[in-house]
């Protein structure tokens, strides 16, 4: 049985690494939970699944969509890949502490999921990674500096032009 569970996971990794299209993967495993769910968690889990279905119908020619429902440690987590590497991740679960026990909370960060899906579209129809694109879509994880305004970019360009003249 363990081999049967490992084979699809290897297949998913192979698909995301070999696809020329960007990949959006949703891990959804409601049964992997030690604690009871909060009152809104079931609705939010369903909303995540519905959004995945809507996005896959809308962008099916441009993005490879993978829904992983086989044995994972995650309950609800979105992963976004471009050129075989993970660009970002949106995990929708957290543990909250109630008065009597711990609960698992499933959230529905719709705007963030849309944002990351649009970011991953930047990776379609490219032959390889673009350093500027990688830096821009990782939101500061590469440089640690976060967003920069257009003024910052203009100042940098002006400095580069001045340096070339000297």
Short mmCIF file of C-alpha atoms in Angstrom, two decimals:
data_model
loop_
_atom_site.label_atom_id
_atom_site.label_comp_id
_atom_site.label_asym_id
_atom_site.label_seq_id
_atom_site.Cartn_x
_atom_site.Cartn_y
_atom_site.Cartn_z
CA UNK A 1 0.00 0.00 0.00
CA UNK A 2 2.81 2.47 0.77
CA UNK A 3 4.09 2.12 -2.79
CA UNK A 4 0.66 2.95 -4.17
CA UNK A 5 0.58 6.19 -2.19
CA UNK A 6 4.11 7.18 -3.19
CA UNK A 7 3.64 6.57 -6.91
CA UNK A 8 1.05 9.33 -7.53
CA UNK A 9 3.10 11.82 -5.51
CA UNK A 10 6.15 11.10 -7.67
CA UNK A 11 3.94 11.48 -10.72
CA UNK A 12 2.79 14.91 -9.52
CA UNK A 13 6.38 16.04 -8.95
CA UNK A 14 7.31 14.81 -12.43
CA UNK A 15 4.38 16.68 -14.00
CA UNK A 16 5.23 19.95 -12.30
CA UNK A 17 8.92 19.66 -13.21
CA UNK A 18 8.40 18.66 -16.84
CA UNK A 19 5.49 20.90 -17.80
CA UNK A 20 6.19 23.86 -20.06
CA UNK A 21 3.13 25.52 -18.55
CA UNK A 22 3.02 26.96 -15.05
CA UNK A 23 1.51 24.65 -12.44
CA UNK A 24 -1.05 25.29 -9.70
CA UNK A 25 -1.38 22.47 -7.20
CA UNK A 26 -4.00 22.21 -4.46
CA UNK A 27 -3.39 19.74 -1.66
CA UNK A 28 -6.71 18.93 -0.08
CA UNK A 29 -6.93 16.24 2.59
CA UNK A 30 -9.75 16.77 5.03
CA UNK A 31 -9.13 13.45 6.77
CA UNK A 32 -5.62 14.33 7.96
CA UNK A 33 -6.65 16.21 11.08
CA UNK A 34 -5.85 15.59 14.73
CA UNK A 35 -8.27 18.20 16.03
CA UNK A 36 -11.86 19.17 15.37
CA UNK A 37 -12.57 21.87 12.80
CA UNK A 38 -13.78 25.38 13.57
CA UNK A 39 -17.35 26.22 12.56
CA UNK A 40 -16.44 27.87 9.22
CA UNK A 41 -13.74 25.40 8.20
CA UNK A 42 -15.97 23.06 6.20
CA UNK A 43 -17.40 25.97 4.21
CA UNK A 44 -13.94 27.39 3.58
CA UNK A 45 -12.57 24.03 2.49
CA UNK A 46 -15.43 23.76 0.01
CA UNK A 47 -14.77 27.33 -1.22
CA UNK A 48 -11.12 26.42 -1.85
CA UNK A 49 -12.18 23.38 -3.87
CA UNK A 50 -14.72 25.39 -5.83
CA UNK A 51 -12.17 28.11 -6.60
CA UNK A 52 -9.72 25.47 -7.81
CA UNK A 53 -12.38 24.10 -10.16
CA UNK A 54 -13.26 27.59 -11.45
CA UNK A 55 -9.61 28.50 -12.05
CA UNK A 56 -8.91 25.20 -13.77
CA UNK A 57 -11.85 25.73 -16.12
CA UNK A 58 -10.82 29.32 -16.84
CA UNK A 59 -7.07 28.77 -17.37
CA UNK A 60 -6.91 25.10 -18.41
CA UNK A 61 -5.06 25.85 -21.68
CA UNK A 62 -2.47 28.05 -19.97
CA UNK A 63 -1.83 26.38 -16.60
CA UNK A 64 -1.54 22.77 -15.48
CA UNK A 65 -3.84 22.26 -12.48
CA UNK A 66 -3.20 19.39 -10.07
CA UNK A 67 -5.50 18.44 -7.21
CA UNK A 68 -3.72 16.18 -4.71
CA UNK A 69 -6.16 14.35 -2.42
CA UNK A 70 -3.91 11.40 -1.53
CA UNK A 71 -2.23 11.17 1.87
CA UNK A 72 -0.51 14.43 2.67
CA UNK A 73 0.40 16.16 5.90
CA UNK A 74 -1.40 19.28 4.71
CA UNK A 75 -5.15 19.79 4.92
CA UNK A 76 -5.49 22.65 2.42
CA UNK A 77 -2.48 24.21 0.70
CA UNK A 78 -1.97 25.83 -2.71
CA UNK A 79 1.43 25.67 -4.44
CA UNK A 80 2.45 27.62 -7.53
CA UNK A 81 5.26 26.47 -9.85
CA UNK A 82 7.03 28.01 -12.82
CA UNK A 83 9.80 26.26 -14.78
CA UNK A 84 9.78 23.34 -12.35
CA UNK A 85 10.45 25.37 -9.21
CA UNK A 86 8.05 26.49 -6.54
CA UNK A 87 7.27 30.18 -6.84
CA UNK A 88 4.95 30.55 -3.87
CA UNK A 89 2.62 28.76 -1.52
CA UNK A 90 -0.64 29.66 0.20
CA UNK A 91 -1.45 27.45 3.18
CA UNK A 92 -5.03 27.74 4.32
CA UNK A 93 -4.90 25.90 7.65
CA UNK A 94 -3.83 26.86 11.13
CA UNK A 95 -4.30 25.61 14.66
CA UNK A 96 -6.37 27.80 16.97
CA UNK A 97 -6.68 27.35 20.69
CA UNK A 98 -10.17 27.18 22.14
CA UNK A 99 -11.11 27.25 25.79
CA UNK A 100 -11.21 23.48 26.05
CA UNK A 101 -9.11 22.14 23.15
CA UNK A 102 -7.26 22.88 19.92
CA UNK A 103 -9.14 23.28 16.64
CA UNK A 104 -8.06 23.29 13.01
CA UNK A 105 -9.07 26.41 11.16
CA UNK A 106 -9.35 26.37 7.36
CA UNK A 107 -9.34 29.79 5.76
CA UNK A 108 -10.25 30.98 2.27
CA UNK A 109 -7.70 33.65 1.22
CA UNK A 110 -9.36 34.21 -2.15
CA UNK A 111 -7.53 37.42 -3.09
CA UNK A 112 -4.12 35.91 -2.33
CA UNK A 113 -4.92 32.79 -4.37
CA UNK A 114 -6.01 34.95 -7.33
CA UNK A 115 -2.85 37.05 -7.00
CA UNK A 116 -0.55 34.03 -6.99
CA UNK A 117 -2.42 32.46 -9.91
CA UNK A 118 -1.94 35.64 -11.93
CA UNK A 119 1.73 35.78 -10.94
CA UNK A 120 2.28 32.22 -12.13
CA UNK A 121 0.81 33.15 -15.52
CA UNK A 122 3.92 35.28 -16.03
CA UNK A 123 5.87 32.02 -16.42
CA UNK A 124 3.97 30.75 -19.45
CA UNK A 125 5.49 30.79 -22.93
CA UNK A 126 9.03 31.34 -21.69
CA UNK A 127 11.99 29.14 -22.47
CA UNK A 128 13.66 29.52 -19.10
CA UNK A 129 13.72 31.44 -15.86
CA UNK A 130 14.08 35.20 -16.10
CA UNK A 131 15.96 36.60 -13.09
CA UNK A 132 14.00 39.85 -13.04
CA UNK A 133 10.71 37.96 -13.28
CA UNK A 134 11.74 35.55 -10.53
CA UNK A 135 12.66 38.44 -8.25
CA UNK A 136 9.47 40.38 -8.98
CA UNK A 137 7.07 37.50 -8.36
CA UNK A 138 8.71 36.19 -5.21
CA UNK A 139 7.88 39.40 -3.36
CA UNK A 140 11.14 39.94 -1.59
CA UNK A 141 11.99 36.33 -0.76
CA UNK A 142 14.97 36.49 -3.10
CA UNK A 143 16.33 39.83 -1.94
CA UNK A 144 14.56 40.21 1.37
CA UNK A 145 13.62 43.80 0.54
CA UNK A 146 9.98 43.41 -0.53
CA UNK A 147 8.29 45.73 -2.98
CA UNK A 148 9.98 48.72 -4.56
CA UNK A 149 8.21 51.73 -6.00
CA UNK A 150 8.63 52.89 -9.58
CA UNK A 151 10.60 55.84 -8.18
CA UNK A 152 13.17 53.40 -6.75
CA UNK A 153 13.51 51.74 -10.15
CA UNK A 154 13.88 55.12 -11.87
CA UNK A 155 16.58 56.19 -9.40
CA UNK A 156 18.46 52.94 -9.96
CA UNK A 157 18.28 53.39 -13.73
CA UNK A 158 19.52 57.00 -13.44
CA UNK A 159 22.46 55.82 -11.30
CA UNK A 160 23.35 53.14 -13.86
CA UNK A 161 23.26 55.68 -16.72
CA UNK A 162 25.49 58.07 -14.75
CA UNK A 163 27.95 55.27 -13.95
CA UNK A 164 28.23 54.35 -17.64
CA UNK A 165 29.00 57.98 -18.56
CA UNK A 166 31.89 58.20 -16.07
#
